[in-house]
C-alpha cells in the first residue's frame, strides 16, 4: 500500500533504506524518545534487522520526503480485548524536523488505520519531555487522555507517560462495524 500527500509518501520499507535509516536513526535525540528496542548508537545491522522483520508488514511504512527516505511510521495492533486498538509509532531524521512532515504522515496513517484496517482506536504514549510529538498528535486531532505518572524508565530516570488517542469517526457516529 502506498499513501501520499504532496511531497510526502508512505511506502513499504526496502532493503536499500538500511544505510540511510541507520544514519538518521543514529542520533541520541531520536533514541531518547523511543523504546529501548530502538537503541543508541544505532548501527547498520540494527536497520537491516528492522527492515528484514517489517518490510512485508502491511502497517509498517517508510516515510519519503521529496523522493528521499526520511524516517518510519507504523501501526501495531494490540491483542486480546485490546485488538480493535493500534499503537502508532514514528521517527524522522533530525534534518527533516519542523517542516510539517510528521503531521502529514500521522494524518495519512491514521486515516489508513481507520478506513482500511478498521481500527476503532489509535493511541500512543509520549514521554513528558517530548513536546514536538505531543504537538504533532494534537495537530492531527488526537486527544490528550491521561498521564501515567512515572510509567517510563528511560536512560536511568523515571518519567511521566502522556497517553494520546484518536477514535475512529465511524465509532463516534455509530456506523462502525466489526470485520473480524
Ligand atoms: C517528534 C517528531 C516526530 C516530530 O516530527 P516533525 O516532522 O518535526 O513534526 P512537525 O513538523 O509535523 O510538527 C512539529 C511541531 O512541534 C513543534 N515543536 C518542535 N519542537 C518543539 C518544542 N521543543 N517545544 C514545543 N513545540 C515544538 C513545532 O513547532 C511543530 O509545531 P507547529 O507546526 O505548530 O509549528 C520528530 O521530532 C522525531 O522524529 N523525534 C524523535 C522521535 C520521536 O519523538 N518519536 C515520537 C515518539 S512518541
mmCIF file of C-alpha atoms and ligand atoms in Angstrom:
data_model
loop_
_atom_site.group_PDB
_atom_site.id
_atom_site.type_symbol
_atom_site.label_atom_id
_atom_site.label_comp_id
_atom_site.label_asym_id
_atom_site.label_seq_id
_atom_site.Cartn_x
_atom_site.Cartn_y
_atom_site.Cartn_z
ATOM 1 C CA UNK A 1 0.000 0.000 0.000
ATOM 2 C CA UNK A 2 1.232 3.498 -0.834
ATOM 3 C CA UNK A 3 -0.208 6.578 0.878
ATOM 4 C CA UNK A 4 0.669 10.057 -0.300
ATOM 5 C CA UNK A 5 0.035 13.738 0.175
ATOM 6 C CA UNK A 6 2.077 16.360 -1.697
ATOM 7 C CA UNK A 7 5.810 15.756 -1.194
ATOM 8 C CA UNK A 8 5.226 13.042 1.391
ATOM 9 C CA UNK A 9 4.840 9.351 0.529
ATOM 10 C CA UNK A 10 4.378 6.403 2.882
ATOM 11 C CA UNK A 11 5.532 3.175 1.215
ATOM 12 C CA UNK A 12 6.778 -0.263 2.316
ATOM 13 C CA UNK A 13 10.325 -0.440 3.697
ATOM 14 C CA UNK A 14 13.029 -1.608 1.268
ATOM 15 C CA UNK A 15 16.401 -3.284 1.849
ATOM 16 C CA UNK A 16 18.150 -0.282 0.278
ATOM 17 C CA UNK A 17 16.716 2.025 3.020
ATOM 18 C CA UNK A 18 19.031 0.429 5.583
ATOM 19 C CA UNK A 19 22.024 2.742 5.062
ATOM 20 C CA UNK A 20 20.048 5.983 5.318
ATOM 21 C CA UNK A 21 17.888 4.579 8.102
ATOM 22 C CA UNK A 22 20.937 3.754 10.210
ATOM 23 C CA UNK A 23 22.485 7.190 9.537
ATOM 24 C CA UNK A 24 19.317 9.084 10.513
ATOM 25 C CA UNK A 25 18.429 6.804 13.448
ATOM 26 C CA UNK A 26 21.894 7.014 14.963
ATOM 27 C CA UNK A 27 21.004 10.143 16.928
ATOM 28 C CA UNK A 28 20.607 10.341 20.687
ATOM 29 C CA UNK A 29 17.856 12.993 20.283
ATOM 30 C CA UNK A 30 15.777 10.345 18.482
ATOM 31 C CA UNK A 31 16.572 7.282 20.587
ATOM 32 C CA UNK A 32 15.750 9.065 23.857
ATOM 33 C CA UNK A 33 12.118 9.427 22.747
ATOM 34 C CA UNK A 34 11.627 5.795 21.738
ATOM 35 C CA UNK A 35 11.584 2.392 23.430
ATOM 36 C CA UNK A 36 14.815 0.601 24.211
ATOM 37 C CA UNK A 37 14.378 -1.684 21.159
ATOM 38 C CA UNK A 38 15.440 1.411 19.182
ATOM 39 C CA UNK A 39 18.989 1.667 20.525
ATOM 40 C CA UNK A 40 21.591 4.411 20.574
ATOM 41 C CA UNK A 41 24.107 4.050 18.994
ATOM 42 C CA UNK A 42 22.027 2.709 16.069
ATOM 43 C CA UNK A 43 24.002 0.532 13.658
ATOM 44 C CA UNK A 44 23.588 -0.623 10.058
ATOM 45 C CA UNK A 45 22.935 -4.105 11.487
ATOM 46 C CA UNK A 46 20.032 -2.696 13.580
ATOM 47 C CA UNK A 47 18.489 -1.108 10.463
ATOM 48 C CA UNK A 48 18.935 -4.270 8.382
ATOM 49 C CA UNK A 49 17.320 -6.403 11.098
ATOM 50 C CA UNK A 50 14.403 -3.978 11.441
ATOM 51 C CA UNK A 51 13.796 -3.845 7.685
ATOM 52 C CA UNK A 52 14.058 -7.629 7.309
ATOM 53 C CA UNK A 53 11.467 -8.050 10.040
ATOM 54 C CA UNK A 54 8.983 -5.425 8.887
ATOM 55 C CA UNK A 55 9.390 -4.863 5.131
ATOM 56 C CA UNK A 56 6.441 -7.113 4.293
ATOM 57 C CA UNK A 57 4.293 -5.954 7.187
ATOM 58 C CA UNK A 58 1.189 -4.130 5.879
ATOM 59 C CA UNK A 59 1.179 -1.430 8.584
ATOM 60 C CA UNK A 60 4.903 -0.526 8.641
ATOM 61 C CA UNK A 61 5.942 2.266 6.268
ATOM 62 C CA UNK A 62 8.989 4.250 5.212
ATOM 63 C CA UNK A 63 8.367 7.998 5.060
ATOM 64 C CA UNK A 64 9.705 9.606 1.887
ATOM 65 C CA UNK A 65 10.083 13.366 1.600
ATOM 66 C CA UNK A 66 10.700 14.705 -1.925
ATOM 67 C CA UNK A 67 11.656 11.197 -3.044
ATOM 68 C CA UNK A 68 14.168 10.641 -0.229
ATOM 69 C CA UNK A 69 13.865 8.172 2.666
ATOM 70 C CA UNK A 70 13.332 10.325 5.800
ATOM 71 C CA UNK A 71 12.025 8.002 8.557
ATOM 72 C CA UNK A 72 9.487 5.361 9.569
ATOM 73 C CA UNK A 73 5.907 5.215 10.780
ATOM 74 C CA UNK A 74 3.849 2.222 11.882
ATOM 75 C CA UNK A 75 0.673 0.913 13.455
ATOM 76 C CA UNK A 76 0.898 -2.125 15.731
ATOM 77 C CA UNK A 77 -2.335 -3.933 16.525
ATOM 78 C CA UNK A 78 -2.791 -4.782 20.191
ATOM 79 C CA UNK A 79 -4.128 -8.196 21.175
ATOM 80 C CA UNK A 80 -6.837 -9.875 23.217
ATOM 81 C CA UNK A 81 -9.581 -7.457 24.311
ATOM 82 C CA UNK A 82 -7.494 -4.538 23.001
ATOM 83 C CA UNK A 83 -7.350 -5.870 19.426
ATOM 84 C CA UNK A 84 -9.509 -3.115 17.927
ATOM 85 C CA UNK A 85 -6.801 -0.661 19.006
ATOM 86 C CA UNK A 86 -3.479 0.040 17.296
ATOM 87 C CA UNK A 87 -0.433 1.766 18.704
ATOM 88 C CA UNK A 88 1.179 4.377 16.457
ATOM 89 C CA UNK A 89 4.963 4.896 16.399
ATOM 90 C CA UNK A 90 7.242 7.116 14.288
ATOM 91 C CA UNK A 91 10.526 8.953 13.817
ATOM 92 C CA UNK A 92 12.165 11.107 11.186
ATOM 93 C CA UNK A 93 15.765 12.229 10.820
ATOM 94 C CA UNK A 94 16.691 15.485 12.559
ATOM 95 C CA UNK A 95 17.421 17.283 9.271
ATOM 96 C CA UNK A 96 13.714 16.934 8.405
ATOM 97 C CA UNK A 97 12.251 18.226 11.666
ATOM 98 C CA UNK A 98 9.758 21.112 11.873
ATOM 99 C CA UNK A 99 8.664 21.044 8.228
ATOM 100 C CA UNK A 100 5.240 19.551 8.976
ATOM 101 C CA UNK A 101 6.302 16.157 7.581
ATOM 102 C CA UNK A 102 5.245 14.050 10.560
ATOM 103 C CA UNK A 103 1.940 15.865 10.890
ATOM 104 C CA UNK A 104 1.144 14.821 7.314
ATOM 105 C CA UNK A 105 2.458 11.268 7.873
ATOM 106 C CA UNK A 106 0.397 10.798 11.055
ATOM 107 C CA UNK A 107 -2.725 12.078 9.284
ATOM 108 C CA UNK A 108 -2.136 9.655 6.387
ATOM 109 C CA UNK A 109 -1.561 6.552 8.527
ATOM 110 C CA UNK A 110 -4.401 7.420 10.915
ATOM 111 C CA UNK A 111 -6.847 7.675 8.025
ATOM 112 C CA UNK A 112 -5.484 4.357 6.650
ATOM 113 C CA UNK A 113 -5.803 2.754 10.093
ATOM 114 C CA UNK A 114 -9.435 3.752 10.369
ATOM 115 C CA UNK A 115 -10.660 3.317 6.779
ATOM 116 C CA UNK A 116 -8.641 0.307 5.598
ATOM 117 C CA UNK A 117 -7.676 -1.533 8.797
ATOM 118 C CA UNK A 118 -10.910 -0.658 10.609
ATOM 119 C CA UNK A 119 -9.245 0.044 13.960
ATOM 120 C CA UNK A 120 -11.648 1.585 16.443
ATOM 121 C CA UNK A 121 -8.897 3.499 18.194
ATOM 122 C CA UNK A 122 -5.268 4.527 17.657
ATOM 123 C CA UNK A 123 -3.132 5.595 20.571
ATOM 124 C CA UNK A 124 0.391 6.092 21.823
ATOM 125 C CA UNK A 125 2.316 7.060 24.937
ATOM 126 C CA UNK A 126 4.563 10.130 24.615
ATOM 127 C CA UNK A 127 7.287 10.861 27.151
ATOM 128 C CA UNK A 128 6.717 14.037 29.161
ATOM 129 C CA UNK A 129 9.892 15.658 27.765
ATOM 130 C CA UNK A 130 8.802 15.341 24.099
ATOM 131 C CA UNK A 131 6.681 18.432 23.273
ATOM 132 C CA UNK A 132 7.212 18.110 19.490
ATOM 133 C CA UNK A 133 5.489 14.716 19.340
ATOM 134 C CA UNK A 134 2.662 15.928 21.594
ATOM 135 C CA UNK A 135 2.196 18.860 19.219
ATOM 136 C CA UNK A 136 2.055 16.571 16.170
ATOM 137 C CA UNK A 137 -0.621 14.383 17.744
ATOM 138 C CA UNK A 138 -2.672 17.371 18.866
ATOM 139 C CA UNK A 139 -2.496 18.856 15.343
ATOM 140 C CA UNK A 140 -3.757 15.505 13.993
ATOM 141 C CA UNK A 141 -6.830 15.511 16.226
ATOM 142 C CA UNK A 142 -5.564 13.140 18.925
ATOM 143 C CA UNK A 143 -6.795 13.828 22.453
ATOM 144 C CA UNK A 144 -4.538 14.004 25.498
ATOM 145 C CA UNK A 145 -6.381 11.413 27.571
ATOM 146 C CA UNK A 146 -4.291 10.718 30.612
ATOM 147 C CA UNK A 147 -0.971 10.918 32.375
ATOM 148 C CA UNK A 148 0.576 7.673 33.594
ATOM 149 C CA UNK A 149 2.799 9.017 36.305
ATOM 150 C CA UNK A 150 6.364 7.674 36.427
ATOM 151 C CA UNK A 151 5.479 4.914 33.942
ATOM 152 C CA UNK A 152 8.638 5.371 31.832
ATOM 153 C CA UNK A 153 12.118 4.286 32.892
ATOM 154 C CA UNK A 154 14.459 5.682 30.262
ATOM 155 C CA UNK A 155 18.192 6.338 30.452
ATOM 156 C CA UNK A 156 18.216 5.685 34.188
ATOM 157 C CA UNK A 157 15.367 8.051 35.090
ATOM 158 C CA UNK A 158 11.627 7.854 35.697
ATOM 159 C CA UNK A 159 9.298 9.999 33.570
ATOM 160 C CA UNK A 160 5.581 10.513 33.095
ATOM 161 C CA UNK A 161 3.918 8.989 30.016
ATOM 162 C CA UNK A 162 1.213 11.029 28.292
ATOM 163 C CA UNK A 163 -1.441 8.956 26.530
ATOM 164 C CA UNK A 164 -2.801 10.433 23.277
ATOM 165 C CA UNK A 165 -5.658 8.720 21.412
ATOM 166 C CA UNK A 166 -7.964 9.200 18.460
ATOM 167 C CA UNK A 167 -11.237 7.339 17.962
ATOM 168 C CA UNK A 168 -12.397 6.216 14.510
ATOM 169 C CA UNK A 169 -15.054 8.745 13.371
ATOM 170 C CA UNK A 170 -17.261 5.771 12.397
ATOM 171 C CA UNK A 171 -17.239 4.666 16.047
ATOM 172 C CA UNK A 172 -18.082 8.182 17.136
ATOM 173 C CA UNK A 173 -21.107 8.354 14.791
ATOM 174 C CA UNK A 174 -22.177 4.737 15.439
ATOM 175 C CA UNK A 175 -21.613 3.434 11.878
ATOM 176 C CA UNK A 176 -18.528 1.316 12.704
ATOM 177 C CA UNK A 177 -18.912 -2.424 12.036
ATOM 178 C CA UNK A 178 -16.764 -5.342 13.163
ATOM 179 C CA UNK A 179 -14.872 -7.044 10.285
ATOM 180 C CA UNK A 180 -13.011 -9.895 12.016
HETATM 181 C C1 LIG B 1 8.578 14.248 17.117
HETATM 182 C C2 LIG B 1 8.867 14.249 15.628
HETATM 183 C C3 LIG B 1 8.268 13.017 15.013
HETATM 184 C C4 LIG B 1 8.237 15.494 15.001
HETATM 185 O O1 LIG B 1 8.339 15.416 13.593
HETATM 186 P P1 LIG B 1 8.244 16.755 12.690
HETATM 187 O O2 LIG B 1 8.149 16.337 11.263
HETATM 188 O O3 LIG B 1 9.321 17.670 13.077
HETATM 189 O O4 LIG B 1 6.840 17.322 13.167
HETATM 190 P P2 LIG B 1 6.022 18.532 12.527
HETATM 191 O O5 LIG B 1 6.974 19.450 11.818
HETATM 192 O O6 LIG B 1 4.890 17.978 11.748
HETATM 193 O O7 LIG B 1 5.430 19.246 13.833
HETATM 194 C C5 LIG B 1 6.272 19.544 14.944
HETATM 195 C C6 LIG B 1 5.595 20.582 15.811
HETATM 196 O O8 LIG B 1 6.238 20.597 17.091
HETATM 197 C C7 LIG B 1 6.662 21.910 17.379
HETATM 198 N N1 LIG B 1 7.863 21.797 18.211
HETATM 199 C C8 LIG B 1 9.083 21.346 17.850
HETATM 200 N N2 LIG B 1 9.915 21.385 18.911
HETATM 201 C C9 LIG B 1 9.187 21.856 19.942
HETATM 202 C C10 LIG B 1 9.485 22.145 21.304
HETATM 203 N N3 LIG B 1 10.701 21.926 21.820
HETATM 204 N N4 LIG B 1 8.501 22.625 22.095
HETATM 205 C C11 LIG B 1 7.257 22.838 21.603
HETATM 206 N N5 LIG B 1 6.907 22.595 20.303
HETATM 207 C C12 LIG B 1 7.879 22.114 19.492
HETATM 208 C C13 LIG B 1 6.928 22.521 16.021
HETATM 209 O O9 LIG B 1 6.951 23.930 16.083
HETATM 210 C C14 LIG B 1 5.734 21.974 15.238
HETATM 211 O O10 LIG B 1 4.530 22.645 15.560
HETATM 212 P P3 LIG B 1 3.919 23.817 14.594
HETATM 213 O O11 LIG B 1 3.636 23.167 13.282
HETATM 214 O O12 LIG B 1 2.696 24.256 15.306
HETATM 215 O O13 LIG B 1 4.985 24.857 14.492
HETATM 216 C C15 LIG B 1 10.397 14.269 15.339
HETATM 217 O O14 LIG B 1 10.954 15.326 16.069
HETATM 218 C C16 LIG B 1 11.087 12.986 15.741
HETATM 219 O O15 LIG B 1 11.207 12.071 14.939
HETATM 220 N N6 LIG B 1 11.558 12.920 17.017
HETATM 221 C C17 LIG B 1 12.258 11.762 17.539
HETATM 222 C C18 LIG B 1 11.377 10.514 17.643
HETATM 223 C C19 LIG B 1 10.079 10.743 18.379
HETATM 224 O O16 LIG B 1 9.981 11.592 19.245
HETATM 225 N N7 LIG B 1 9.061 9.925 18.036
HETATM 226 C C20 LIG B 1 7.761 10.007 18.676
HETATM 227 C C21 LIG B 1 7.724 9.191 19.918
HETATM 228 S S1 LIG B 1 6.133 9.352 20.738
#
